[in-house]
PDB file of C-alpha atoms in Angstrom:
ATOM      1  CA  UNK A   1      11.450   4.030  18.108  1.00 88.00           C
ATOM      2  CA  UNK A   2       8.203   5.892  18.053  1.00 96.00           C
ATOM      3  CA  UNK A   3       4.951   5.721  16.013  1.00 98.00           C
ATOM      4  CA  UNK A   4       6.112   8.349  13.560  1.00 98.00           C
ATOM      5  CA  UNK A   5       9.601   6.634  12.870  1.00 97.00           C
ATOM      6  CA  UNK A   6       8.137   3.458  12.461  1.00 97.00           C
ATOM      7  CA  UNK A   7       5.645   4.512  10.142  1.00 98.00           C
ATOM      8  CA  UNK A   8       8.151   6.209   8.250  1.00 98.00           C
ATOM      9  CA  UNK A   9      10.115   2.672   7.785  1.00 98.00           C
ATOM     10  CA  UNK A  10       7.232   0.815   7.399  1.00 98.00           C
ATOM     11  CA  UNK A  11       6.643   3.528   4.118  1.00 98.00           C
ATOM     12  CA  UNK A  12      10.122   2.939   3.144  1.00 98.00           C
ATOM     13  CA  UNK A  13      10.020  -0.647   3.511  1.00 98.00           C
ATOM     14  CA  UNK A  14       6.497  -0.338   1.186  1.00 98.00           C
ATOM     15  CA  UNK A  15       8.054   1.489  -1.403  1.00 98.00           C
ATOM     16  CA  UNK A  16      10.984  -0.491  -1.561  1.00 98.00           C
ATOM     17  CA  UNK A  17       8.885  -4.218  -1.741  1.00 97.00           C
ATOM     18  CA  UNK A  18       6.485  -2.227  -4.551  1.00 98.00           C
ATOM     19  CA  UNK A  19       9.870  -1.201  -6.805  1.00 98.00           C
ATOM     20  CA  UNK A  20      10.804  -4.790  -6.560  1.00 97.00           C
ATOM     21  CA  UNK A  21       7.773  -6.264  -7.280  1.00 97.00           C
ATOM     22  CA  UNK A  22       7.474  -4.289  -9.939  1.00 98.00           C
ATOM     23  CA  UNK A  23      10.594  -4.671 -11.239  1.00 97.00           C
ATOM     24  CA  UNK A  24      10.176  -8.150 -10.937  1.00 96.00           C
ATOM     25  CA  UNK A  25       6.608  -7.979 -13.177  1.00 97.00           C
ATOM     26  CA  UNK A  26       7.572  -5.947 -15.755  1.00 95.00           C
ATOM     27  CA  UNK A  27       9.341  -7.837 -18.296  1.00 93.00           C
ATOM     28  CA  UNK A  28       6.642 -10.795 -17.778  1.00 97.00           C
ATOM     29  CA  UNK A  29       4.489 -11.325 -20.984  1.00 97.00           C
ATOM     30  CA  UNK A  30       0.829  -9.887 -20.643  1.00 96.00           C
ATOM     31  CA  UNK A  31      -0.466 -13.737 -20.543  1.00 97.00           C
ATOM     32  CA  UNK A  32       1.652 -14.344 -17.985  1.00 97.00           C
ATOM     33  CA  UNK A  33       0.809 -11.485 -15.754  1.00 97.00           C
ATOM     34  CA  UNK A  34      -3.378 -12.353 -16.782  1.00 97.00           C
ATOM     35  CA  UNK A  35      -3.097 -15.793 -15.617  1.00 97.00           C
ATOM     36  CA  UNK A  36      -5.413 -16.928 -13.541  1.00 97.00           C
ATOM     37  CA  UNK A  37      -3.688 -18.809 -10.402  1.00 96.00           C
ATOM     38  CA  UNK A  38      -6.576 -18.785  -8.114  1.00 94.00           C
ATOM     39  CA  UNK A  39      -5.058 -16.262  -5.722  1.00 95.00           C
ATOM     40  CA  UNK A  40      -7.690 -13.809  -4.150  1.00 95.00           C
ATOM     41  CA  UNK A  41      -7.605 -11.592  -6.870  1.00 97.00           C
ATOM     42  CA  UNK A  42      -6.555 -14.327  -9.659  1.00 97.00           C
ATOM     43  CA  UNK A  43      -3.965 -13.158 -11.691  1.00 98.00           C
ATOM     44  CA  UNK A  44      -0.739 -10.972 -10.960  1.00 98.00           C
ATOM     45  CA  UNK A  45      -1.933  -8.255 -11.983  1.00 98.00           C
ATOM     46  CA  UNK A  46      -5.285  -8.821 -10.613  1.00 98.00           C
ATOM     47  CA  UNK A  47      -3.485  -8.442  -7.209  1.00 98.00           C
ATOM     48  CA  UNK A  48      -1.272  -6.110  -7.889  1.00 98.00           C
ATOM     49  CA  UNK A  49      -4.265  -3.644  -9.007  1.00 98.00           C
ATOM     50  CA  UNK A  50      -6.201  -4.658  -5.234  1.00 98.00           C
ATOM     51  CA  UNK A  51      -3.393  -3.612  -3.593  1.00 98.00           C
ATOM     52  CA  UNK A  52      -3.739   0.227  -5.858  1.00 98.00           C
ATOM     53  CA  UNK A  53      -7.596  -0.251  -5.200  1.00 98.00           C
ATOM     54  CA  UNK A  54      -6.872  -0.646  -1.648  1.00 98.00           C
ATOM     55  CA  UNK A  55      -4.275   2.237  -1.035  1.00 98.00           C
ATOM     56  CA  UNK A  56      -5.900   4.702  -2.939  1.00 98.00           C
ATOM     57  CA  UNK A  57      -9.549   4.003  -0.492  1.00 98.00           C
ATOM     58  CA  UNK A  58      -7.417   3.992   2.613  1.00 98.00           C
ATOM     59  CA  UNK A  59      -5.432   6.872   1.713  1.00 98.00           C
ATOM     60  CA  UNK A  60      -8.814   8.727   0.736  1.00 98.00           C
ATOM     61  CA  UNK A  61     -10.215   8.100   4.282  1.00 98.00           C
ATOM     62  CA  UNK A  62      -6.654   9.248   5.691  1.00 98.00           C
ATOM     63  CA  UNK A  63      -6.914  12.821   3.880  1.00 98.00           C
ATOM     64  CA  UNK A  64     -10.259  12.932   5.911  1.00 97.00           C
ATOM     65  CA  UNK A  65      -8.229  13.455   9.126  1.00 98.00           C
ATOM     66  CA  UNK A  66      -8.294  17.194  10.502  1.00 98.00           C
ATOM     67  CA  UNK A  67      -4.870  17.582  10.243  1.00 98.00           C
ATOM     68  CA  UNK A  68      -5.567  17.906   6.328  1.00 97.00           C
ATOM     69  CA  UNK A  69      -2.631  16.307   5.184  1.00 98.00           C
ATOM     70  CA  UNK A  70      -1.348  18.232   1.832  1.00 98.00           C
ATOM     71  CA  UNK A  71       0.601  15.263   0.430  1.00 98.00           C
ATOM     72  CA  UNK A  72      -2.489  13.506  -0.038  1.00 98.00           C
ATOM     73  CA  UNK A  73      -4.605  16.225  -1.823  1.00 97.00           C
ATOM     74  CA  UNK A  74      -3.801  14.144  -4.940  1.00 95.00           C
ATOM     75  CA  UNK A  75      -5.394  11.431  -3.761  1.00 97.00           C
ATOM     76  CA  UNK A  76      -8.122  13.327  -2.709  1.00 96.00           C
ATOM     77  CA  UNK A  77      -8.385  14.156  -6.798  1.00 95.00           C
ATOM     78  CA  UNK A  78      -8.601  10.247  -7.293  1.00 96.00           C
ATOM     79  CA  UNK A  79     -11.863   8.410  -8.468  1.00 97.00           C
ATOM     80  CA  UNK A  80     -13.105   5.867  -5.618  1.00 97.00           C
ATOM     81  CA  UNK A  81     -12.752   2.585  -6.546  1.00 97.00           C
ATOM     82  CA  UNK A  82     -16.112   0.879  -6.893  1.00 96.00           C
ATOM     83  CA  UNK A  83     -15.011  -2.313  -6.043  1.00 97.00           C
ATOM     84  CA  UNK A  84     -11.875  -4.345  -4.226  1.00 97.00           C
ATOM     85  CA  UNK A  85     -11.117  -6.379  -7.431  1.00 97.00           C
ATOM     86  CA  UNK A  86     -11.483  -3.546  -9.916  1.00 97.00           C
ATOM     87  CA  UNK A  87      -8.755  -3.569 -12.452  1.00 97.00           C
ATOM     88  CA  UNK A  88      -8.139   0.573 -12.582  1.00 98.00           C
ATOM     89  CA  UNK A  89      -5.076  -0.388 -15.158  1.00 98.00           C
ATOM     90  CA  UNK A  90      -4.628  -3.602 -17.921  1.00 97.00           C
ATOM     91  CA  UNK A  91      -0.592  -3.038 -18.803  1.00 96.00           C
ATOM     92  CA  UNK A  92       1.603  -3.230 -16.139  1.00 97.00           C
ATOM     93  CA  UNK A  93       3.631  -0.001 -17.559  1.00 97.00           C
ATOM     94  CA  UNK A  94       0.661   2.126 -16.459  1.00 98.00           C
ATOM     95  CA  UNK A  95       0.071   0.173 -13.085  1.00 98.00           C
ATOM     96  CA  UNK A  96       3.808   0.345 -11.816  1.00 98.00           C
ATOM     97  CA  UNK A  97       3.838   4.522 -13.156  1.00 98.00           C
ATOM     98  CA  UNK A  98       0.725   4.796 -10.517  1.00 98.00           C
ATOM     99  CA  UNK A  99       1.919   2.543  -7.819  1.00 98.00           C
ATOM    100  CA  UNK A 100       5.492   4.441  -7.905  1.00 98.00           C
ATOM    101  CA  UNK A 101       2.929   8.203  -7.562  1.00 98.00           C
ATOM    102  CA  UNK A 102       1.165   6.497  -4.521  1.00 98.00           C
ATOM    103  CA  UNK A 103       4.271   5.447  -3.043  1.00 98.00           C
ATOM    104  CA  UNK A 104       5.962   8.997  -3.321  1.00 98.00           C
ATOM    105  CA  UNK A 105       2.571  10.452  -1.834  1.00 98.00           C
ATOM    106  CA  UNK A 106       2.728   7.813   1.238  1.00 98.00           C
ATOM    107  CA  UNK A 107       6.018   8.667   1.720  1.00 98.00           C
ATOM    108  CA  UNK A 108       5.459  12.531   1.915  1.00 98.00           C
ATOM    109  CA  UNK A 109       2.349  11.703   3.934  1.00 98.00           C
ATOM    110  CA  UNK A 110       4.142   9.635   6.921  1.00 98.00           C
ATOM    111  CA  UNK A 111       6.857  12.511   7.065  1.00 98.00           C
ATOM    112  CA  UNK A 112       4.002  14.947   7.507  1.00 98.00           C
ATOM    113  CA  UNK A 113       2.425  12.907  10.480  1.00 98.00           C
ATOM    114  CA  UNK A 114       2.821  14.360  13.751  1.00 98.00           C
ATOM    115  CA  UNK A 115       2.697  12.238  17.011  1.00 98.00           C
ATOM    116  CA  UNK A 116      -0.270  13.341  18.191  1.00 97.00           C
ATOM    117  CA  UNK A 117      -2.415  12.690  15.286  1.00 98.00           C
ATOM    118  CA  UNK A 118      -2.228   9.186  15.595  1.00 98.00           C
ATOM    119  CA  UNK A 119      -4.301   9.636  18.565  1.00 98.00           C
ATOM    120  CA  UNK A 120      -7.481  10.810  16.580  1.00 98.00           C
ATOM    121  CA  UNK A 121     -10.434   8.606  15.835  1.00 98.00           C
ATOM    122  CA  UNK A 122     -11.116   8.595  12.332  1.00 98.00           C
ATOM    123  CA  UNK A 123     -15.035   7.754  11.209  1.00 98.00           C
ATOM    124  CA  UNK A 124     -15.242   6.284   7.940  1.00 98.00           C
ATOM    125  CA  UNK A 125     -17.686   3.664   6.182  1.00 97.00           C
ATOM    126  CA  UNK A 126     -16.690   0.968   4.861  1.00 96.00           C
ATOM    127  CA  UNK A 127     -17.201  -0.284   1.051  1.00 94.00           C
ATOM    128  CA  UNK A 128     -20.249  -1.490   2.200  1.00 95.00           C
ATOM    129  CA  UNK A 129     -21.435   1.066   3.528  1.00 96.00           C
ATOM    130  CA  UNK A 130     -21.072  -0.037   7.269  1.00 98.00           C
ATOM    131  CA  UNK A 131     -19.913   2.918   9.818  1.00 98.00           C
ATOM    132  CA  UNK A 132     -16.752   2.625  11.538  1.00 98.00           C
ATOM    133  CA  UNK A 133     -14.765   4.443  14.190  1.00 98.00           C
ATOM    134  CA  UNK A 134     -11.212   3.228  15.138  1.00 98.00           C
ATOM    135  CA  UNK A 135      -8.059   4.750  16.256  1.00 98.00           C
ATOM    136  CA  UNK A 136      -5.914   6.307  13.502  1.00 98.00           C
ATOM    137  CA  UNK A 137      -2.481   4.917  14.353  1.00 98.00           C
ATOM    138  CA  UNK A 138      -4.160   1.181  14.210  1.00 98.00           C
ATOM    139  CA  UNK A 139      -5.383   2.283  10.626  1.00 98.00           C
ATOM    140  CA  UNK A 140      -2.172   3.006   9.692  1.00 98.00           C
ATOM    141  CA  UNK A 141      -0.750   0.134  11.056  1.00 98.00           C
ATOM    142  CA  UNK A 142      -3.299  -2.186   9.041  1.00 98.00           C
ATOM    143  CA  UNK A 143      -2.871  -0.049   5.590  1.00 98.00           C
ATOM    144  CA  UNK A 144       0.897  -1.393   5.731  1.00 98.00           C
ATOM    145  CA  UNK A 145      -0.068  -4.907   6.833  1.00 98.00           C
ATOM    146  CA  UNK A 146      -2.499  -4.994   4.335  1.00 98.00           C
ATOM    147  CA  UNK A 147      -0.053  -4.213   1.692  1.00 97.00           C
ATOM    148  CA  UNK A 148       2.294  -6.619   3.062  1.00 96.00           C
ATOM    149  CA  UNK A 149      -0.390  -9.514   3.237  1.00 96.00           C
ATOM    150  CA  UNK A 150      -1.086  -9.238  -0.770  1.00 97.00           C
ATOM    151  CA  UNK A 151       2.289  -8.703  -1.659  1.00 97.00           C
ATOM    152  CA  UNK A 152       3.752 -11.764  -0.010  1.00 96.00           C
ATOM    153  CA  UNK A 153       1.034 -13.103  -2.180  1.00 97.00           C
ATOM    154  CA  UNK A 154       2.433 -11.412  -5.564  1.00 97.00           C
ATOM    155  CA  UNK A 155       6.025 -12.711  -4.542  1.00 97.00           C
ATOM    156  CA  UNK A 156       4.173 -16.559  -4.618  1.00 96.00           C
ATOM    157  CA  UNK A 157       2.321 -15.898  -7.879  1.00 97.00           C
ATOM    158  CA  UNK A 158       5.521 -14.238  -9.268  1.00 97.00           C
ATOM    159  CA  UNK A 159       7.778 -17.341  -8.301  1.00 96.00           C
ATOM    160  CA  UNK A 160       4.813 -19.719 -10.087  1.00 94.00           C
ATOM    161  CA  UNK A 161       5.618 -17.702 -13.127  1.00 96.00           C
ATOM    162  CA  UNK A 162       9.395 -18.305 -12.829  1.00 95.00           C
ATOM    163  CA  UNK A 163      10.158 -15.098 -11.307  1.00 96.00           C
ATOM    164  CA  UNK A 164      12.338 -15.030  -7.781  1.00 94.00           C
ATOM    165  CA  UNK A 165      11.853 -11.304  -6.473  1.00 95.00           C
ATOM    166  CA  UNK A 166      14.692 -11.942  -4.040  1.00 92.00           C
ATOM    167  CA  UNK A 167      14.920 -10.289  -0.498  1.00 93.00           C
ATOM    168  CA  UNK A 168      11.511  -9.704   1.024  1.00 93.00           C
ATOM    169  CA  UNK A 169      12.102  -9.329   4.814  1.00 93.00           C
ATOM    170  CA  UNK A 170      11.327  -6.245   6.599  1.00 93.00           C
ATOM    171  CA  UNK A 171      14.828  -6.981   8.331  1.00 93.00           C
ATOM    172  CA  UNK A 172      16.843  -5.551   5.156  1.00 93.00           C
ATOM    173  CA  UNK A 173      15.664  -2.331   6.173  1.00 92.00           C
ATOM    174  CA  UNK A 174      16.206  -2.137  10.184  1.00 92.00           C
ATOM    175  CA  UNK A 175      19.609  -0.009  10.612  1.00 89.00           C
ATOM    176  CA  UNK A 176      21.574  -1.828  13.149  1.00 92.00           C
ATOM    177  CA  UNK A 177      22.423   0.282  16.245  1.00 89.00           C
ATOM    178  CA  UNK A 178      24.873   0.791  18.797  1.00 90.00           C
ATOM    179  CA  UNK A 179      24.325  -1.356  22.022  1.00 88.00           C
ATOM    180  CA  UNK A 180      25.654   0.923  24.972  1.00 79.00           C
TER     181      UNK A 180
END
């Protein structure tokens, strides 16, 4: 498989774990999704709005690549988050609307990726303020991780309010293929 394809599944597999997170939060009552259960980010919601926070300042430093990727000009429109724990939305209505705009940008974005782009070093600072340079394809690579990481967490904090989100693995998404 190469680095495009697998970037491509590991969007697919993103926007697939998001819908079923969400799906999963949605009916929850508003105290339930505020409670605090000492996760990074405290509440469900709380993490659930990181992992926006988070997307939306990688995906701002991706548009910064040369290839000037059109899918994420409306990203590019975005506010910065200020910091990793900022709640940008308090009802989970307009949260999962965002997260499911994101998603459909990320996807359009991997599909627009060509091989040789994940080649480039991207410069960027961090969000405090710290200068980095680092190889675009392991960026990539750790915006999906990332998202993984905190939404294993949501599935935990989801369970602990009586909520089982179901299939989680990667593996559901894999097409089996033809030994020769």
């Amino acid at each position: 498989m190469s680095r495009t394809s697998h970037i491509c599944l590991m969007a697919e597999y993103n926007e697939w774990m998001n819908a079923r997170l969400y799906e999963a939060a949605i009916n929850l009552p508003i105290e339930k999704l505020n409670a605090n259960r000492k996760a990074f980010f405290g509440s469900i919601l709380g993490t659930l709005n990181h992992l926006v926070v988070a997307d939306t300042i990688w995906l701002k430093r991706f548009a910064a690549h040369p290839a000037n990727y059109v899918a994420l000009d409306m990203i590019r429109d975005l506010p910065t988050p200020t910091s990793l724990d900022q709640m940008l939305f308090t009802d989970i209505q307009s949260l999962s609307e965002h997260r499911k705009s994101l998603d459909q940008a990320i996807i359009e974005w991997v599909h627009s990726i060509d091989e040789h782009d994940l080649d480039y070093v991207l410069s960027y600072s961090n969000m405090k303020g710290i200068p980095a340079q680092k190889n675009f394809f392991s960026l990539v690579m750790h915006f999906f991780n990332h998202q993984t990481h905190h939404r294993g967490q949501a599935t935990t904090l989801l369970s602990q309010a009586g909520v089982d989100v179901g299939v989680t693995d990667l593996l559901a998404l894999i097409p089996n293929e033809t030994v020769a």
